[in-house]
Coordinates of C-alpha atoms in Angstrom, one line a residue:
X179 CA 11.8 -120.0 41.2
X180 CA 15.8 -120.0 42.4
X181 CA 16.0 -116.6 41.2
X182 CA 13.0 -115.5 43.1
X183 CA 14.0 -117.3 46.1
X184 CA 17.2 -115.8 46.0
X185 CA 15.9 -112.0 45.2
X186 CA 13.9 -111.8 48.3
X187 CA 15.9 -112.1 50.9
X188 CA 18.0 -109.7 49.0
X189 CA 15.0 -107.3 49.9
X190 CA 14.2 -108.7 53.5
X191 CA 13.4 -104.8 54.9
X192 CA 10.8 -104.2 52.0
X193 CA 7.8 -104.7 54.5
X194 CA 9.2 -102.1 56.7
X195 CA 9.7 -99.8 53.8
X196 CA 6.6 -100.3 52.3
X197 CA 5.1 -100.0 55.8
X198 CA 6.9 -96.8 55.9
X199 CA 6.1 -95.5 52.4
X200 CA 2.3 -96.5 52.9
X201 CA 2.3 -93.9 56.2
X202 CA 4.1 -91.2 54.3
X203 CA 2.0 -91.7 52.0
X204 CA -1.4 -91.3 54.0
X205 CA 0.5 -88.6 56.0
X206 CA 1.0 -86.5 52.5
X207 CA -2.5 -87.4 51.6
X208 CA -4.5 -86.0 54.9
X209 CA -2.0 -83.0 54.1
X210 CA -2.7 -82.1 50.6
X211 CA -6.8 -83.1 51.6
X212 CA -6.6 -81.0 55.0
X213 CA -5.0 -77.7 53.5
X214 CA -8.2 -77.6 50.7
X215 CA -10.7 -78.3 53.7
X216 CA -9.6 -75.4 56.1
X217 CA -9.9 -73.6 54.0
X218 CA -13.2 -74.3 53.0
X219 CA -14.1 -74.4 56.9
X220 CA -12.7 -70.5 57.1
X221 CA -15.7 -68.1 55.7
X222 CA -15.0 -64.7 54.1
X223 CA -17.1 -61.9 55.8
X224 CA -16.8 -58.3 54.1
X225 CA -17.7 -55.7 57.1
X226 CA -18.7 -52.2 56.6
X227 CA -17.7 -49.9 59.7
X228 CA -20.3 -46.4 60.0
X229 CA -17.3 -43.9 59.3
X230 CA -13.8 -43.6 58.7
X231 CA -11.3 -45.2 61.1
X232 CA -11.8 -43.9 65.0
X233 CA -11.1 -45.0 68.4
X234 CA -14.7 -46.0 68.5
X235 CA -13.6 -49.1 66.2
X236 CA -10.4 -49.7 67.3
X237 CA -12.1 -52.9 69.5
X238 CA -12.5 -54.6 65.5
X239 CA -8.3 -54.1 64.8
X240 CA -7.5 -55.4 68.5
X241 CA -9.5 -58.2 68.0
X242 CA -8.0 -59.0 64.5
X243 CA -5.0 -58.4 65.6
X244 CA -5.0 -61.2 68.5
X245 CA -6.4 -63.7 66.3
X246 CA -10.5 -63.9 67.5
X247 CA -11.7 -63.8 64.3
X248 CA -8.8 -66.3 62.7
X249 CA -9.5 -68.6 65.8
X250 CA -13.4 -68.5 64.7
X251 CA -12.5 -69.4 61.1
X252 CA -13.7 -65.9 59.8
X253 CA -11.4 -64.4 57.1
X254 CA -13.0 -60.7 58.2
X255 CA -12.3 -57.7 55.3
X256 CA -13.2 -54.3 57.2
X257 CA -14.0 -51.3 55.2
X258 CA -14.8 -47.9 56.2
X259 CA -17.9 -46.4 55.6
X260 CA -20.6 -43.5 55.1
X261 CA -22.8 -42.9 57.9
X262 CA -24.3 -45.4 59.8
X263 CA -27.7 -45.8 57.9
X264 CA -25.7 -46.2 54.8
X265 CA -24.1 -49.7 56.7
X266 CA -27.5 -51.3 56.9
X267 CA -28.6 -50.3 53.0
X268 CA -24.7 -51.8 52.1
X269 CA -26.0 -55.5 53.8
X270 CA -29.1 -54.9 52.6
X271 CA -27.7 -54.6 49.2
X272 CA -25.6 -57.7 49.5
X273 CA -22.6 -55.8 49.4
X274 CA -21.4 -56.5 52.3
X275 CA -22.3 -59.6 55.0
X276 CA -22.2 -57.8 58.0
X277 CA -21.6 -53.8 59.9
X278 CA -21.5 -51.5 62.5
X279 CA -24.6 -49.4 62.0
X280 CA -27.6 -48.1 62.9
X281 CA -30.8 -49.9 64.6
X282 CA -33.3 -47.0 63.8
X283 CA -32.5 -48.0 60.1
X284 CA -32.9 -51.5 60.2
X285 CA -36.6 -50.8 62.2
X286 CA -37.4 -48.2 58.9
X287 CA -36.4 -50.7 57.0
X288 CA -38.1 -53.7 58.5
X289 CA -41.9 -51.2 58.8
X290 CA -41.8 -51.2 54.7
X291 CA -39.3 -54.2 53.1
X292 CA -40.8 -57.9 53.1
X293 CA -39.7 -60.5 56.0
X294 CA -36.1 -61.7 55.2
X295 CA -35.0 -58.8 53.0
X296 CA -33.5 -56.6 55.9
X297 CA -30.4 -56.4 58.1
X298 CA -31.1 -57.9 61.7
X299 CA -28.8 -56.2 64.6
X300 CA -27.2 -58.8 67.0
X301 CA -25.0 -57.1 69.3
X302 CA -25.7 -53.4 70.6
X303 CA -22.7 -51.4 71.2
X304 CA -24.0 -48.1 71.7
X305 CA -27.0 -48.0 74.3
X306 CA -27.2 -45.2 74.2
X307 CA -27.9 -43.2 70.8
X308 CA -25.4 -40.8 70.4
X309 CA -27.0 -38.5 68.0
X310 CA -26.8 -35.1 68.9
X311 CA -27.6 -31.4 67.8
X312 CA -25.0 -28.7 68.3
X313 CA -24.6 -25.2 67.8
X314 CA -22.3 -22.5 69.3
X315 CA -22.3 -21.4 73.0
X316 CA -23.1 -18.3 71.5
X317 CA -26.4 -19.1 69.1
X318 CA -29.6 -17.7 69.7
X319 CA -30.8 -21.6 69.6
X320 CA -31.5 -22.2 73.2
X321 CA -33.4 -24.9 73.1
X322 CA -34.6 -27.8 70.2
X323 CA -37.6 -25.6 69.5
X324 CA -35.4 -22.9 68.4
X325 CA -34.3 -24.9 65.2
X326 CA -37.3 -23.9 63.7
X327 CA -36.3 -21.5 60.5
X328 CA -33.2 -22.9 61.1
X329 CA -30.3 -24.4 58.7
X330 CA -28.8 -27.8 60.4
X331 CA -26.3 -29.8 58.2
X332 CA -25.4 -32.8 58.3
X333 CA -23.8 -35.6 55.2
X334 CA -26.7 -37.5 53.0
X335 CA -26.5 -40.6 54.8
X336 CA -26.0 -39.5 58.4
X337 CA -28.4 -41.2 61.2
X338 CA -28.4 -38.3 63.4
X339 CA -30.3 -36.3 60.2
X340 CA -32.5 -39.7 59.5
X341 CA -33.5 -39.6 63.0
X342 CA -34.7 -35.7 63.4
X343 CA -37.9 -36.6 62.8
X344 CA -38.0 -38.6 65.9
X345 CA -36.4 -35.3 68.2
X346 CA -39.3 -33.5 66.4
X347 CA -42.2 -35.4 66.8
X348 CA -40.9 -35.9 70.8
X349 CA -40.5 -32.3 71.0
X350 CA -42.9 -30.5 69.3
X351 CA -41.0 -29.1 66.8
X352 CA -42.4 -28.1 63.4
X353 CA -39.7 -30.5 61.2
X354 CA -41.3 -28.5 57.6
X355 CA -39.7 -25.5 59.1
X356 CA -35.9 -26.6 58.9
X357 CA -33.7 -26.5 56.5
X358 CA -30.8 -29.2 55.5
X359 CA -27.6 -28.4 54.4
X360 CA -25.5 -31.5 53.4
X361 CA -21.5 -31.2 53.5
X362 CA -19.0 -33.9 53.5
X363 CA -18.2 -35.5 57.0
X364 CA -15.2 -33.8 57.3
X365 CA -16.2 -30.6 57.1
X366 CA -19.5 -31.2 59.4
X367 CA -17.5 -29.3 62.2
X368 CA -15.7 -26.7 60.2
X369 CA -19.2 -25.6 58.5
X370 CA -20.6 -25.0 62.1
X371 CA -17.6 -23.0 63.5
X372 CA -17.6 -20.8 60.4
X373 CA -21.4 -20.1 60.6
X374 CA -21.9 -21.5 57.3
X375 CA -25.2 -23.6 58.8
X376 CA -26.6 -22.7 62.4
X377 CA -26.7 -26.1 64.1
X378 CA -25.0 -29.6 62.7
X379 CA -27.2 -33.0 63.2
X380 CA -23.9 -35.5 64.4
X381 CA -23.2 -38.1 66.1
X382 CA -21.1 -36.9 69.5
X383 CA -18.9 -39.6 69.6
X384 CA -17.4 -38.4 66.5
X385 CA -17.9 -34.5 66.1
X386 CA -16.7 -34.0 70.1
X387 CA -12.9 -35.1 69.5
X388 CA -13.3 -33.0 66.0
X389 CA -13.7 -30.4 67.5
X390 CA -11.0 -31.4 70.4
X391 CA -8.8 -31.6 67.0
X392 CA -9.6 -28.0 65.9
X393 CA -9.1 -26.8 69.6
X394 CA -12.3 -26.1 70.4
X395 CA -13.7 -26.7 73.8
X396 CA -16.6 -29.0 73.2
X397 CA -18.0 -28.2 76.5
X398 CA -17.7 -24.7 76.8
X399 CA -17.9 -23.2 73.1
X400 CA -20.5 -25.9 72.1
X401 CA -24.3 -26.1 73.2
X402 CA -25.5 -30.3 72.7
X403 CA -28.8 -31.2 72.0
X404 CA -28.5 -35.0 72.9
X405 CA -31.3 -36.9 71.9
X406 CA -31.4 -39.1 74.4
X407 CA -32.0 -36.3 76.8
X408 CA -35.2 -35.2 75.1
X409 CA -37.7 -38.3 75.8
X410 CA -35.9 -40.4 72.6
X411 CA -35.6 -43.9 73.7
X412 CA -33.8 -44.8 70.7
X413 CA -30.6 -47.1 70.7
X414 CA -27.4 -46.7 68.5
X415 CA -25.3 -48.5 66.1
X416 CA -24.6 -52.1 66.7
X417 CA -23.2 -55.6 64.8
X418 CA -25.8 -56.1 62.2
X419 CA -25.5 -59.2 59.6
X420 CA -27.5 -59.9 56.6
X421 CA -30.7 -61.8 56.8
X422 CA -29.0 -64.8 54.8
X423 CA -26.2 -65.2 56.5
X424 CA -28.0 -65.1 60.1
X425 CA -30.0 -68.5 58.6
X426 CA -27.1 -69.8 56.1
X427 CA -24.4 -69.5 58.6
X428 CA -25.7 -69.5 62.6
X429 CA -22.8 -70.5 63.4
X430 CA -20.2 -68.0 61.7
X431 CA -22.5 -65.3 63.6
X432 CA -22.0 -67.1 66.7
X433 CA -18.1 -66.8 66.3
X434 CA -18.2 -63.2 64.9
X435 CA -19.8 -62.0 67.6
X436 CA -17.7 -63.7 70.4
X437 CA -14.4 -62.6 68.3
X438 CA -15.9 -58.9 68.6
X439 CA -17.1 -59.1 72.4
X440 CA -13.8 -59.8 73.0
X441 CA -12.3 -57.2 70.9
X442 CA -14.4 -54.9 72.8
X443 CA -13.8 -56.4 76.0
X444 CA -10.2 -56.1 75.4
X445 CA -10.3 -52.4 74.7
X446 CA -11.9 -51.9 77.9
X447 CA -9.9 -53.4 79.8
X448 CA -7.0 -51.8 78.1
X449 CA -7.7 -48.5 75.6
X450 CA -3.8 -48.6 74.8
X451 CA -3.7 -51.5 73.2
X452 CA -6.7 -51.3 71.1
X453 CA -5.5 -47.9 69.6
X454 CA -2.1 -49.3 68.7
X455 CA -4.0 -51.5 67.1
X456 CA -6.3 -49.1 64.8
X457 CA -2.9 -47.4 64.7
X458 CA -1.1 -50.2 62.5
X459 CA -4.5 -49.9 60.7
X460 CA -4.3 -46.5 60.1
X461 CA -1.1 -44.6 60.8
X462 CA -2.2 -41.3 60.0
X463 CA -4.8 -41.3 63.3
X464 CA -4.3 -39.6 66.0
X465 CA -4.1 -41.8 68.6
X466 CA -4.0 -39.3 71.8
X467 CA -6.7 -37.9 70.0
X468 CA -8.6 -41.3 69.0
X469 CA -8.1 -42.5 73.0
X470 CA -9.8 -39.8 74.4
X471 CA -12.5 -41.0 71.6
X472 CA -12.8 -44.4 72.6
X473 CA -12.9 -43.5 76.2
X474 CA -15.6 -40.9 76.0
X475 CA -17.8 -43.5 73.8
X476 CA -17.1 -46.1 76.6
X477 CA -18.2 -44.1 79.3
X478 CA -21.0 -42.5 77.7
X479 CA -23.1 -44.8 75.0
X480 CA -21.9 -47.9 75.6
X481 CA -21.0 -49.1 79.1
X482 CA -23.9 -47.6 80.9
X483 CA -26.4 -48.6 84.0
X484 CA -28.5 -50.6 81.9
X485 CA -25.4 -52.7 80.2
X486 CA -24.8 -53.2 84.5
X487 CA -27.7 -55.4 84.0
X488 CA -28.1 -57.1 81.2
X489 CA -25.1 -56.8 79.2
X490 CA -23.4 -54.8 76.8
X491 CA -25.0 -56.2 73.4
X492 CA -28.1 -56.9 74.4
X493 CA -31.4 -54.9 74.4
X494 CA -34.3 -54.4 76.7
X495 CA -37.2 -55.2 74.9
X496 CA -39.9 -52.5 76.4
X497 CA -37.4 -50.2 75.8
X498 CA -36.9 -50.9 72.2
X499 CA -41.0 -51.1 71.7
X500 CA -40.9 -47.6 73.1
X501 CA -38.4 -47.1 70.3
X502 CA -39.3 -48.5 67.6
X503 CA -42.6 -46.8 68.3
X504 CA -41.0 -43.4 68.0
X505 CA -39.0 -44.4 64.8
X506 CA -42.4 -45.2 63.5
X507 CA -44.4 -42.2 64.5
X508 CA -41.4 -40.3 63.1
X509 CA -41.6 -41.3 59.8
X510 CA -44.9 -42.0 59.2
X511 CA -44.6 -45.7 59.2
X512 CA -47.4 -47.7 58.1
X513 CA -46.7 -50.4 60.2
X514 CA -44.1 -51.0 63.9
X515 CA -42.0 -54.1 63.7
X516 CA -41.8 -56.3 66.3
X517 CA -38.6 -56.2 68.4
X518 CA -37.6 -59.8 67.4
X519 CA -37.4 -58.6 63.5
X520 CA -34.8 -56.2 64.1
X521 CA -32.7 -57.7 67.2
X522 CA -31.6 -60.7 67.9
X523 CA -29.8 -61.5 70.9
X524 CA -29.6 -65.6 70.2
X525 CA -25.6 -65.2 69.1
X526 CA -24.6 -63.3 72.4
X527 CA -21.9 -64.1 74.6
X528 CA -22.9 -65.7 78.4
X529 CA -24.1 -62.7 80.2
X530 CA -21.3 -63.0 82.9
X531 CA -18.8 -62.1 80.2
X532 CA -20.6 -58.6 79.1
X533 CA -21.2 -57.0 82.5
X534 CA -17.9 -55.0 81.7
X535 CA -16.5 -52.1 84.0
X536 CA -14.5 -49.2 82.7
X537 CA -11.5 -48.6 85.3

């Protein structure tokens, strides 16, 4: 008893140590506990772009690069791709959980695949379908109904190709009467300008600044057949996520698509930046080239009079009946989806943030 007496007050600051020791303690505790669950609250998302890297997806680098998709919690891996149909059969395939690609996919898709098996596009970029036919300034193909007996090439998986049928069937055009030649994308512009096919199926977002690139006037040597100019209603590539992560994971497509909106909102408001950011992506691009890229896609398939009003990512729904009606006369479709299997627009942004303006 003396001795323990004694030995106590020898230790009269042990309360406040232990005290001390018990917080540090806790304190390394939370640590080691917290590091294990952020990390489990951050989700891995693979992403599968349409093409190789281009200004037209340099709004995905700037928006990694100032943290949107880190301050959402989304570890985002973005690969390049094959053409923009390809994207949705990659989600479809569970290769990938989300992509840029093509809507008139998912709606061929949706017509023949059970409920809950296919891709479902949440935020439209492009508005405006950018596929295209072009031929020389100096063909004998004046019009679309001149492709008859023609040879058009395109690569395997590209939409533009997919989506003849549609140009067809709108314009009256016997589609048993042309020919396919398939060429890798890179030589899709080379081909034409050597008369190796007679028109090329693209997407003019892309093949215009090609052929900028090979110093040839895309205005003046080149004859477009837009699409969209020949009574097709159809809309473009968009962000498309897989049917289970869209009801696993609301809440991840929530955040991917505000971390996008503002990558895309960003671009707008300043091209530069975005293409120094695909830049450090990709140092090999172009990037007078790529902005010129990025601003023609701006100003012609996705900021246009109908984004004025309701937003660049949504849809307007008699318009997409009119085209998923055309998708499905095109191919023969046994059935038309309903809009609300192929877009949904729950995920968007406040519409006050996606009325954007190109200076």
């Amino acid at each position: 008893m003396t001795l323990a007496r004694a030995f106590v007050p020898s230790f009269s600051f042990a309360p406040s140590l232990r005290a001390t020791l018990r917080r540090f303690a806790a304190a390394t505790a939370l640590a080691m506990l917290g590091a294990p669950a952020a990390h489990a609250q951050t989700t891995p998302i693979k992403f599968v772009l349409d093409w190789k890297l281009q200004g037209v997806h340099a709004w995905y680098y700037l928006a990694q690069e100032r943290g949107y998709f880190a301050q959402e919690k989304i570890d985002l891996q973005i690969d390049t791709g094959d053409g923009s149909a390809n994207t949705v059969t990659k989600v479809m395939a569970g290769s990938y959980q989300a992509g840029f690609g093509d809507i008139n996919a998912i709606i061929q898709n949706a017509a023949t695949r059970p409920a809950g098996t296919v891709p479902v596009m949440v935020y439209m970029i492009y508005n405006r379908a950018p596929f295209a036919i072009m031929v020389k300034a100096g063909s004998p193909i004046k019009t679309v109904k001149d492709l008859e007996g023609r040879t058009i090439g395109s690569p395997a998986g590209g939409a533009a190709m997919r989506m003849f049928p549609a140009l067809a069937e709108q314009s009256g055009i016997d589609a048993s009467k042309v020919k396919w030649s398939h060429m890798a994308p890179n030589l899709q512009e080379q081909m034409l300008l050597t008369d190796q096919v007679e028109a090329s199926a693209v997407f003019s977002v892309t093949s215009t600044m090609n052929l900028v690139g090979q110093r040839v006037d895309p205005d003046k040597d080149i004859r477009w057949f837009h699409y969209a100019d020949h009574g097709i209603a159809l809309y473009g590539n968009g962000v498309l996520v897989s049917p289970a992560l869209l009801k696993d994971k609301p809440q991840v497509v929530a955040g991917l698509l505000r971390a996008i909106h503002k990558g895309v909102r960003d671009a707008v408001a300043d091209p530069d930046a975005a293409i120094e950011a695909l830049a450090k992506a990709e140092p090999l691009v172009n990037k007078a080239l790529e902005k010129r890229r990025l601003l023609y896609a701006l100003r012609q398939v996705v900021i246009t009079p109908e984004t004025q009003r309701i937003g660049v990512g949504d849809v307007q729904d008699e318009r997409l009946r009119k085209s998923i009606t055309q998708v499905q006369q095109a191919f023969d479709l046994t059935r038309a989806p309903a809009p609300s299997e192929v877009f949904d627009r729950r995920f968007l942004p406040p519409l006050a943030e996606r009325q954007l303006v190109l200076k």
